[in-house]
mmCIF file of C-alpha atoms in Angstrom:
data_model
loop_
_atom_site.group_PDB
_atom_site.id
_atom_site.type_symbol
_atom_site.label_atom_id
_atom_site.label_comp_id
_atom_site.label_asym_id
_atom_site.label_seq_id
_atom_site.Cartn_x
_atom_site.Cartn_y
_atom_site.Cartn_z
ATOM 1 C CA MET U 1 72.306 37.504 154.024
ATOM 2 C CA ALA U 2 73.215 36.561 150.453
ATOM 3 C CA ARG U 3 75.967 39.225 150.412
ATOM 4 C CA MET U 4 77.353 37.868 153.661
ATOM 5 C CA ALA U 5 77.294 34.328 152.259
ATOM 6 C CA VAL U 6 79.239 35.500 149.207
ATOM 7 C CA SER U 7 81.884 37.047 151.464
ATOM 8 C CA VAL U 8 82.162 33.888 153.532
ATOM 9 C CA LEU U 9 82.477 31.768 150.417
ATOM 10 C CA ALA U 10 85.192 34.019 149.053
ATOM 11 C CA ILE U 11 87.185 33.500 152.232
ATOM 12 C CA LEU U 12 86.649 29.763 152.217
ATOM 13 C CA LEU U 13 87.581 29.151 148.578
ATOM 14 C CA VAL U 14 90.780 27.150 148.157
ATOM 15 C CA SER U 15 92.936 27.923 145.124
ATOM 16 C CA CYS U 16 93.514 25.102 142.663
ATOM 17 C CA ALA U 17 97.049 23.767 142.464
ATOM 18 C CA VAL U 18 99.055 25.239 139.617
ATOM 19 C CA ALA U 19 99.859 22.611 137.018
ATOM 20 C CA ALA U 20 100.397 22.502 133.300
ATOM 21 C CA ALA U 21 97.097 22.179 131.458
ATOM 22 C CA ALA U 22 96.696 19.466 128.862
ATOM 23 C CA SER U 23 96.544 20.386 125.185
ATOM 24 C CA PHE U 24 93.025 20.230 123.753
ATOM 25 C CA ASP U 25 94.182 18.970 120.364
ATOM 26 C CA LYS U 26 95.902 16.020 122.030
ATOM 27 C CA GLU U 27 93.104 15.172 124.472
ATOM 28 C CA PHE U 28 89.863 15.934 122.570
ATOM 29 C CA ASP U 29 88.099 15.585 119.232
ATOM 30 C CA ILE U 30 85.557 18.136 118.052
ATOM 31 C CA THR U 31 82.792 15.769 117.012
ATOM 32 C CA TRP U 32 80.058 17.984 115.588
ATOM 33 C CA GLY U 33 79.207 21.555 114.652
ATOM 34 C CA ASP U 34 80.663 21.944 111.148
ATOM 35 C CA GLY U 35 83.436 24.306 112.178
ATOM 36 C CA ARG U 36 81.645 25.969 115.078
ATOM 37 C CA GLY U 37 84.022 24.295 117.517
ATOM 38 C CA LYS U 38 87.615 25.545 117.373
ATOM 39 C CA ILE U 39 90.914 24.700 119.089
ATOM 40 C CA LEU U 40 93.094 27.808 119.377
ATOM 41 C CA ASN U 41 96.261 29.174 121.005
ATOM 42 C CA ASN U 42 98.410 26.117 120.298
ATOM 43 C CA GLY U 43 95.857 23.797 121.882
ATOM 44 C CA GLN U 44 95.367 25.809 125.093
ATOM 45 C CA LEU U 45 91.898 27.194 124.291
ATOM 46 C CA LEU U 46 88.760 25.578 122.884
ATOM 47 C CA THR U 47 85.608 27.447 121.883
ATOM 48 C CA LEU U 48 82.149 26.143 121.003
ATOM 49 C CA GLY U 49 79.643 28.097 118.949
ATOM 50 C CA LEU U 50 75.875 28.046 118.512
ATOM 51 C CA ASP U 51 73.743 29.706 115.846
ATOM 52 C CA LYS U 52 70.255 29.084 114.493
ATOM 53 C CA ILE U 53 71.520 26.258 112.274
ATOM 54 C CA SER U 54 73.592 24.221 114.730
ATOM 55 C CA GLY U 55 75.444 24.019 117.993
ATOM 56 C CA SER U 56 78.749 22.177 118.485
ATOM 57 C CA GLY U 57 80.494 19.726 120.768
ATOM 58 C CA PHE U 58 83.601 17.726 121.598
ATOM 59 C CA GLN U 59 84.600 14.537 123.406
ATOM 60 C CA SER U 60 87.722 13.160 125.040
ATOM 61 C CA LYS U 61 89.958 10.794 123.149
ATOM 62 C CA HIS U 62 90.295 8.710 126.327
ATOM 63 C CA GLU U 63 87.818 6.835 128.495
ATOM 64 C CA TYR U 64 88.198 7.108 132.260
ATOM 65 C CA LEU U 65 87.341 4.730 135.068
ATOM 66 C CA PHE U 66 87.501 7.068 138.084
ATOM 67 C CA GLY U 67 89.429 10.301 138.221
ATOM 68 C CA LYS U 68 89.663 13.951 139.191
ATOM 69 C CA ILE U 69 88.631 16.056 136.175
ATOM 70 C CA ASP U 70 89.081 19.851 136.085
ATOM 71 C CA MET U 71 87.943 22.220 133.353
ATOM 72 C CA GLN U 72 87.872 26.005 133.258
ATOM 73 C CA LEU U 73 84.826 27.434 131.471
ATOM 74 C CA LYS U 74 83.629 30.904 130.540
ATOM 75 C CA LEU U 75 79.957 30.749 129.641
ATOM 76 C CA VAL U 76 77.820 32.485 127.000
ATOM 77 C CA ALA U 77 77.574 36.165 127.909
ATOM 78 C CA GLY U 78 74.636 38.561 127.577
ATOM 79 C CA ASN U 79 71.245 37.149 126.669
ATOM 80 C CA SER U 80 71.935 33.414 126.911
ATOM 81 C CA ALA U 81 68.272 32.385 127.331
ATOM 82 C CA GLY U 82 67.491 29.041 125.726
ATOM 83 C CA THR U 83 71.117 27.927 125.522
ATOM 84 C CA VAL U 84 72.657 25.029 127.421
ATOM 85 C CA THR U 85 76.358 24.427 127.922
ATOM 86 C CA ALA U 86 76.743 20.782 128.939
ATOM 87 C CA TYR U 87 79.926 19.332 130.469
ATOM 88 C CA TYR U 88 79.699 15.712 131.593
ATOM 89 C CA LEU U 89 81.125 12.217 131.856
ATOM 90 C CA SER U 90 79.134 9.430 130.223
ATOM 91 C CA SER U 91 79.327 5.829 129.099
ATOM 92 C CA MET U 92 77.236 4.470 126.228
ATOM 93 C CA GLY U 93 74.065 2.420 125.888
ATOM 94 C CA ALA U 94 70.651 2.109 127.486
ATOM 95 C CA THR U 95 72.137 1.307 130.899
ATOM 96 C CA HIS U 96 74.769 4.038 130.749
ATOM 97 C CA ASP U 97 76.262 5.907 133.685
ATOM 98 C CA GLU U 98 76.569 9.690 133.570
ATOM 99 C CA ILE U 99 77.793 12.574 135.749
ATOM 100 C CA ASP U 100 76.440 15.954 134.608
ATOM 101 C CA PHE U 101 77.194 19.624 134.834
ATOM 102 C CA GLU U 102 74.751 21.661 132.719
ATOM 103 C CA PHE U 103 74.649 25.455 132.611
ATOM 104 C CA LEU U 104 71.207 26.797 131.727
ATOM 105 C CA GLY U 105 71.273 30.253 130.199
ATOM 106 C CA ASN U 106 69.002 33.162 131.085
ATOM 107 C CA GLU U 107 67.933 36.621 130.010
ATOM 108 C CA THR U 108 70.427 39.466 130.277
ATOM 109 C CA GLY U 109 70.963 40.349 133.916
ATOM 110 C CA GLU U 110 69.352 37.159 135.230
ATOM 111 C CA PRO U 111 71.525 34.397 136.753
ATOM 112 C CA TYR U 112 72.534 31.115 135.186
ATOM 113 C CA THR U 113 71.226 27.873 136.668
ATOM 114 C CA LEU U 114 73.856 25.203 137.365
ATOM 115 C CA HIS U 115 72.130 21.847 136.889
ATOM 116 C CA THR U 116 73.748 18.626 138.202
ATOM 117 C CA ASN U 117 72.602 15.035 137.791
ATOM 118 C CA VAL U 118 73.875 11.476 138.259
ATOM 119 C CA PHE U 119 72.752 8.527 136.131
ATOM 120 C CA THR U 120 73.349 4.951 137.253
ATOM 121 C CA GLN U 121 72.526 2.071 134.906
ATOM 122 C CA GLY U 122 70.425 4.367 132.746
ATOM 123 C CA GLN U 123 68.429 5.870 135.612
ATOM 124 C CA GLY U 124 68.733 9.573 136.354
ATOM 125 C CA GLN U 125 66.238 11.925 138.029
ATOM 126 C CA ARG U 126 68.797 12.908 140.672
ATOM 127 C CA GLU U 127 68.830 16.601 139.840
ATOM 128 C CA GLN U 128 70.198 19.302 142.090
ATOM 129 C CA GLN U 129 70.302 22.895 140.840
ATOM 130 C CA PHE U 130 72.230 25.918 142.070
ATOM 131 C CA ARG U 131 72.761 29.600 141.501
ATOM 132 C CA LEU U 132 76.393 30.623 141.316
ATOM 133 C CA TRP U 133 77.897 33.232 143.655
ATOM 134 C CA PHE U 134 79.668 34.968 140.740
ATOM 135 C CA ASP U 135 79.033 35.881 137.111
ATOM 136 C CA PRO U 136 80.264 32.846 135.116
ATOM 137 C CA THR U 137 80.447 34.891 131.902
ATOM 138 C CA LYS U 138 83.008 37.472 133.061
ATOM 139 C CA ASP U 139 85.959 35.158 133.578
ATOM 140 C CA PHE U 140 87.001 31.501 133.596
ATOM 141 C CA HIS U 141 86.046 29.366 136.598
ATOM 142 C CA THR U 142 87.021 25.769 137.370
ATOM 143 C CA TYR U 143 84.340 23.076 137.423
ATOM 144 C CA SER U 144 85.528 19.714 138.749
ATOM 145 C CA ILE U 145 84.271 16.163 139.046
ATOM 146 C CA LEU U 146 85.957 13.902 141.581
ATOM 147 C CA TRP U 147 84.820 10.329 140.895
ATOM 148 C CA ASN U 148 86.215 7.500 142.967
ATOM 149 C CA PRO U 149 84.792 4.176 144.211
ATOM 150 C CA LYS U 150 83.119 5.841 147.210
ATOM 151 C CA HIS U 151 82.063 9.319 146.072
ATOM 152 C CA ILE U 152 81.113 11.574 143.193
ATOM 153 C CA ILE U 153 81.912 15.117 144.321
ATOM 154 C CA PHE U 154 80.952 18.147 142.238
ATOM 155 C CA MET U 155 83.114 21.233 142.816
ATOM 156 C CA VAL U 156 83.159 24.853 141.641
ATOM 157 C CA ASP U 157 86.511 26.621 142.072
ATOM 158 C CA ASP U 158 87.433 23.784 144.444
ATOM 159 C CA MET U 159 84.323 24.438 146.545
ATOM 160 C CA PRO U 160 82.299 21.209 146.970
ATOM 161 C CA ILE U 161 78.644 21.701 146.122
ATOM 162 C CA ARG U 162 77.391 18.091 145.967
ATOM 163 C CA ASP U 163 78.513 14.657 147.182
ATOM 164 C CA PHE U 164 76.809 11.563 145.736
ATOM 165 C CA ARG U 165 77.962 8.699 147.946
ATOM 166 C CA ASN U 166 78.336 5.004 147.172
ATOM 167 C CA LEU U 167 75.473 3.316 149.035
ATOM 168 C CA GLU U 168 75.593 -0.021 147.234
ATOM 169 C CA GLY U 169 75.424 -1.725 150.610
ATOM 170 C CA LYS U 170 71.913 -0.261 150.893
ATOM 171 C CA GLY U 171 70.917 -1.535 147.443
ATOM 172 C CA ILE U 172 71.527 1.760 145.590
ATOM 173 C CA ALA U 173 73.453 1.593 142.316
ATOM 174 C CA PHE U 174 76.698 3.547 141.945
ATOM 175 C CA PRO U 175 78.758 4.175 138.784
ATOM 176 C CA LYS U 176 81.891 2.069 139.123
ATOM 177 C CA ASN U 177 82.155 -0.458 136.291
ATOM 178 C CA GLN U 178 81.547 1.495 133.076
ATOM 179 C CA PRO U 179 84.377 3.669 131.727
ATOM 180 C CA MET U 180 83.216 7.124 130.664
ATOM 181 C CA ARG U 181 84.360 9.753 128.195
ATOM 182 C CA LEU U 182 84.234 13.468 128.875
ATOM 183 C CA TYR U 183 81.825 15.372 126.635
ATOM 184 C CA SER U 184 80.823 18.983 126.237
ATOM 185 C CA SER U 185 78.389 20.764 123.957
ATOM 186 C CA LEU U 186 76.674 24.105 123.389
ATOM 187 C CA TRP U 187 73.161 23.723 122.056
ATOM 188 C CA ASN U 188 69.685 25.202 121.860
ATOM 189 C CA ALA U 189 67.179 23.888 124.402
ATOM 190 C CA ASP U 190 64.667 26.716 124.548
ATOM 191 C CA ASP U 191 61.784 24.269 124.912
ATOM 192 C CA TRP U 192 62.797 23.761 128.571
ATOM 193 C CA ALA U 193 66.075 25.397 129.601
ATOM 194 C CA THR U 194 65.051 28.912 130.652
ATOM 195 C CA GLN U 195 62.149 29.436 133.038
ATOM 196 C CA GLY U 196 60.637 26.116 132.009
ATOM 197 C CA GLY U 197 60.716 27.006 128.313
ATOM 198 C CA ARG U 198 58.782 30.258 128.687
ATOM 199 C CA VAL U 199 61.758 32.322 127.485
ATOM 200 C CA LYS U 200 63.017 31.436 124.025
ATOM 201 C CA THR U 201 66.404 31.890 122.395
ATOM 202 C CA ASP U 202 66.846 35.352 120.869
ATOM 203 C CA TRP U 203 68.731 34.548 117.691
ATOM 204 C CA SER U 204 69.499 38.225 117.081
ATOM 205 C CA HIS U 205 72.293 37.732 119.653
ATOM 206 C CA ALA U 206 73.805 34.756 117.793
ATOM 207 C CA PRO U 207 76.366 33.397 117.341
ATOM 208 C CA PHE U 208 76.712 32.377 120.986
ATOM 209 C CA SER U 209 80.073 31.185 122.303
ATOM 210 C CA ALA U 210 81.465 29.304 125.318
ATOM 211 C CA SER U 211 85.195 28.981 126.024
ATOM 212 C CA TYR U 212 87.306 26.271 127.675
ATOM 213 C CA ARG U 213 90.840 26.152 129.004
ATOM 214 C CA GLY U 214 92.890 24.567 131.789
ATOM 215 C CA PHE U 215 91.800 20.955 131.298
ATOM 216 C CA LYS U 216 93.444 18.574 133.769
ATOM 217 C CA ALA U 217 92.707 14.892 134.358
ATOM 218 C CA ASP U 218 94.358 12.943 137.159
ATOM 219 C CA ALA U 219 92.540 9.752 136.296
ATOM 220 C CA CYS U 220 92.599 6.065 135.481
ATOM 221 C CA VAL U 221 92.630 5.873 131.689
ATOM 222 C CA VAL U 222 91.344 2.832 129.830
ATOM 223 C CA VAL U 223 94.090 1.407 127.625
ATOM 224 C CA ALA U 224 94.518 -1.783 125.586
ATOM 225 C CA SER U 225 92.375 -4.808 126.415
ATOM 226 C CA GLY U 226 90.133 -2.807 128.722
ATOM 227 C CA ARG U 227 92.808 -2.354 131.356
ATOM 228 C CA THR U 228 93.438 0.944 133.129
ATOM 229 C CA ARG U 229 96.506 3.085 133.693
ATOM 230 C CA CYS U 230 96.313 5.476 136.635
ATOM 231 C CA GLY U 231 98.328 8.650 137.097
ATOM 232 C CA ALA U 232 100.038 10.861 134.567
ATOM 233 C CA SER U 233 103.419 9.146 134.794
ATOM 234 C CA VAL U 234 102.516 5.792 136.276
ATOM 235 C CA GLY U 235 102.648 2.737 134.033
ATOM 236 C CA LYS U 236 100.817 0.369 136.328
ATOM 237 C CA GLU U 237 97.735 -1.237 134.843
ATOM 238 C CA ALA U 238 94.798 -3.079 136.339
ATOM 239 C CA ALA U 239 91.611 -4.651 135.070
ATOM 240 C CA PRO U 240 88.388 -2.682 135.706
ATOM 241 C CA GLY U 241 86.633 -4.013 138.770
ATOM 242 C CA GLY U 242 89.907 -5.276 140.200
ATOM 243 C CA THR U 243 92.661 -3.099 141.622
ATOM 244 C CA ALA U 244 91.743 -0.248 139.318
ATOM 245 C CA GLY U 245 93.333 2.321 141.616
ATOM 246 C CA ALA U 246 96.895 1.010 141.340
ATOM 247 C CA GLY U 247 99.080 4.074 140.802
ATOM 248 C CA ALA U 248 96.245 6.561 141.373
ATOM 249 C CA GLY U 249 96.708 9.767 143.336
ATOM 250 C CA GLU U 250 95.131 10.870 146.597
ATOM 251 C CA TRP U 251 91.836 11.516 144.830
ATOM 252 C CA TYR U 252 91.180 7.749 144.603
ATOM 253 C CA ASN U 253 90.399 7.530 148.323
ATOM 254 C CA GLN U 254 89.445 11.156 148.879
ATOM 255 C CA GLU U 255 86.316 12.195 150.715
ATOM 256 C CA LEU U 256 85.143 15.412 152.301
ATOM 257 C CA ASP U 257 86.502 16.101 155.753
ATOM 258 C CA LEU U 258 84.323 17.889 158.306
ATOM 259 C CA THR U 259 85.443 21.361 157.217
ATOM 260 C CA ARG U 260 84.670 20.734 153.542
ATOM 261 C CA GLN U 261 81.341 19.133 154.450
ATOM 262 C CA GLN U 262 80.466 22.344 156.291
ATOM 263 C CA ARG U 263 81.476 24.409 153.265
ATOM 264 C CA MET U 264 79.297 22.260 151.014
ATOM 265 C CA ARG U 265 76.336 22.691 153.355
ATOM 266 C CA LEU U 266 76.891 26.462 153.307
ATOM 267 C CA VAL U 267 76.658 26.459 149.512
ATOM 268 C CA GLN U 268 73.589 24.239 149.547
ATOM 269 C CA ARG U 269 71.870 26.354 152.163
ATOM 270 C CA ASN U 270 72.447 29.617 150.299
ATOM 271 C CA TYR U 271 72.560 28.675 146.614
ATOM 272 C CA MET U 272 70.667 25.434 146.009
ATOM 273 C CA ILE U 273 67.357 26.159 144.276
ATOM 274 C CA TYR U 274 66.187 22.606 143.558
ATOM 275 C CA ASN U 275 66.816 19.233 145.196
ATOM 276 C CA TYR U 276 65.191 16.027 143.982
ATOM 277 C CA CYS U 277 65.234 14.732 147.531
ATOM 278 C CA THR U 278 62.778 17.423 148.623
ATOM 279 C CA ASP U 279 60.401 17.069 145.661
ATOM 280 C CA PRO U 280 58.151 14.040 146.221
ATOM 281 C CA LYS U 281 55.956 15.015 143.234
ATOM 282 C CA ARG U 282 58.929 14.768 140.864
ATOM 283 C CA VAL U 283 59.171 10.983 141.037
ATOM 284 C CA ALA U 284 55.935 9.010 140.732
ATOM 285 C CA GLN U 285 57.105 6.167 142.951
ATOM 286 C CA GLY U 286 58.252 8.522 145.694
ATOM 287 C CA LEU U 287 61.660 9.762 146.767
ATOM 288 C CA PRO U 288 64.700 7.615 145.908
ATOM 289 C CA ALA U 289 66.041 5.558 148.771
ATOM 290 C CA GLU U 290 69.271 7.559 149.124
ATOM 291 C CA CYS U 291 67.249 10.642 150.088
ATOM 292 C CA SER U 292 66.492 9.097 153.481
ATOM 293 C CA MET U 293 70.146 8.202 154.166
#
């Protein structure tokens, strides 16, 4: 059944549009790691390293208020147990918003866990976890976040795997007012990351390395005075909370049509291994309200 699902997914996958990738040295700052993070190949490749002393990380120079973000990653190969490669959007402060991809390493031959989460006003606990239908260490794959006023859609090689909808009309918070930067890091989390912390990082395999290329952001970028500019070549600006989508591309109003909803359900049926909406013991006060909608 799993083999059949892989074949179906391979047929359904839609290729990403070919476009020039942004230069990492122009779009990002390596913020920690004491040289373990490197920008190479004239800005077209970024690598993060992890050893027993330290991991490393980077962040975007820009803040975004909605956008379609693509990044190609090749994850730590071999025995990656205990390591976490995090790739996420986040604002700052105790009531921050956050949209997470986290890749939890595993022992050699065992699959990675793709961990997703959404924080609104400082509240998370909206985890969904997946196995991938390919080896994410053998080649680069594209991991995308589509964030607009109605949806947060997580995608892998353009395949939707999760859709967090705006249900503010039902009293459920949705990230829409706080600009976010893009962050990524490679770090040691062997107290919890692999099999609940039972498998520790084997430092004899260090240094560990994750690679990045093909960054693209079709987004509304925060510019002077807190205003936003949407689109790569569009000079229109708007105040956050107002007409922030002026000049934005199709992504600003995009949602999943019936076919892509069916594809997402196929992934969830075959590859989802954890869903907060089916784990009443996870949250003391019971399941969040969106789980019944």
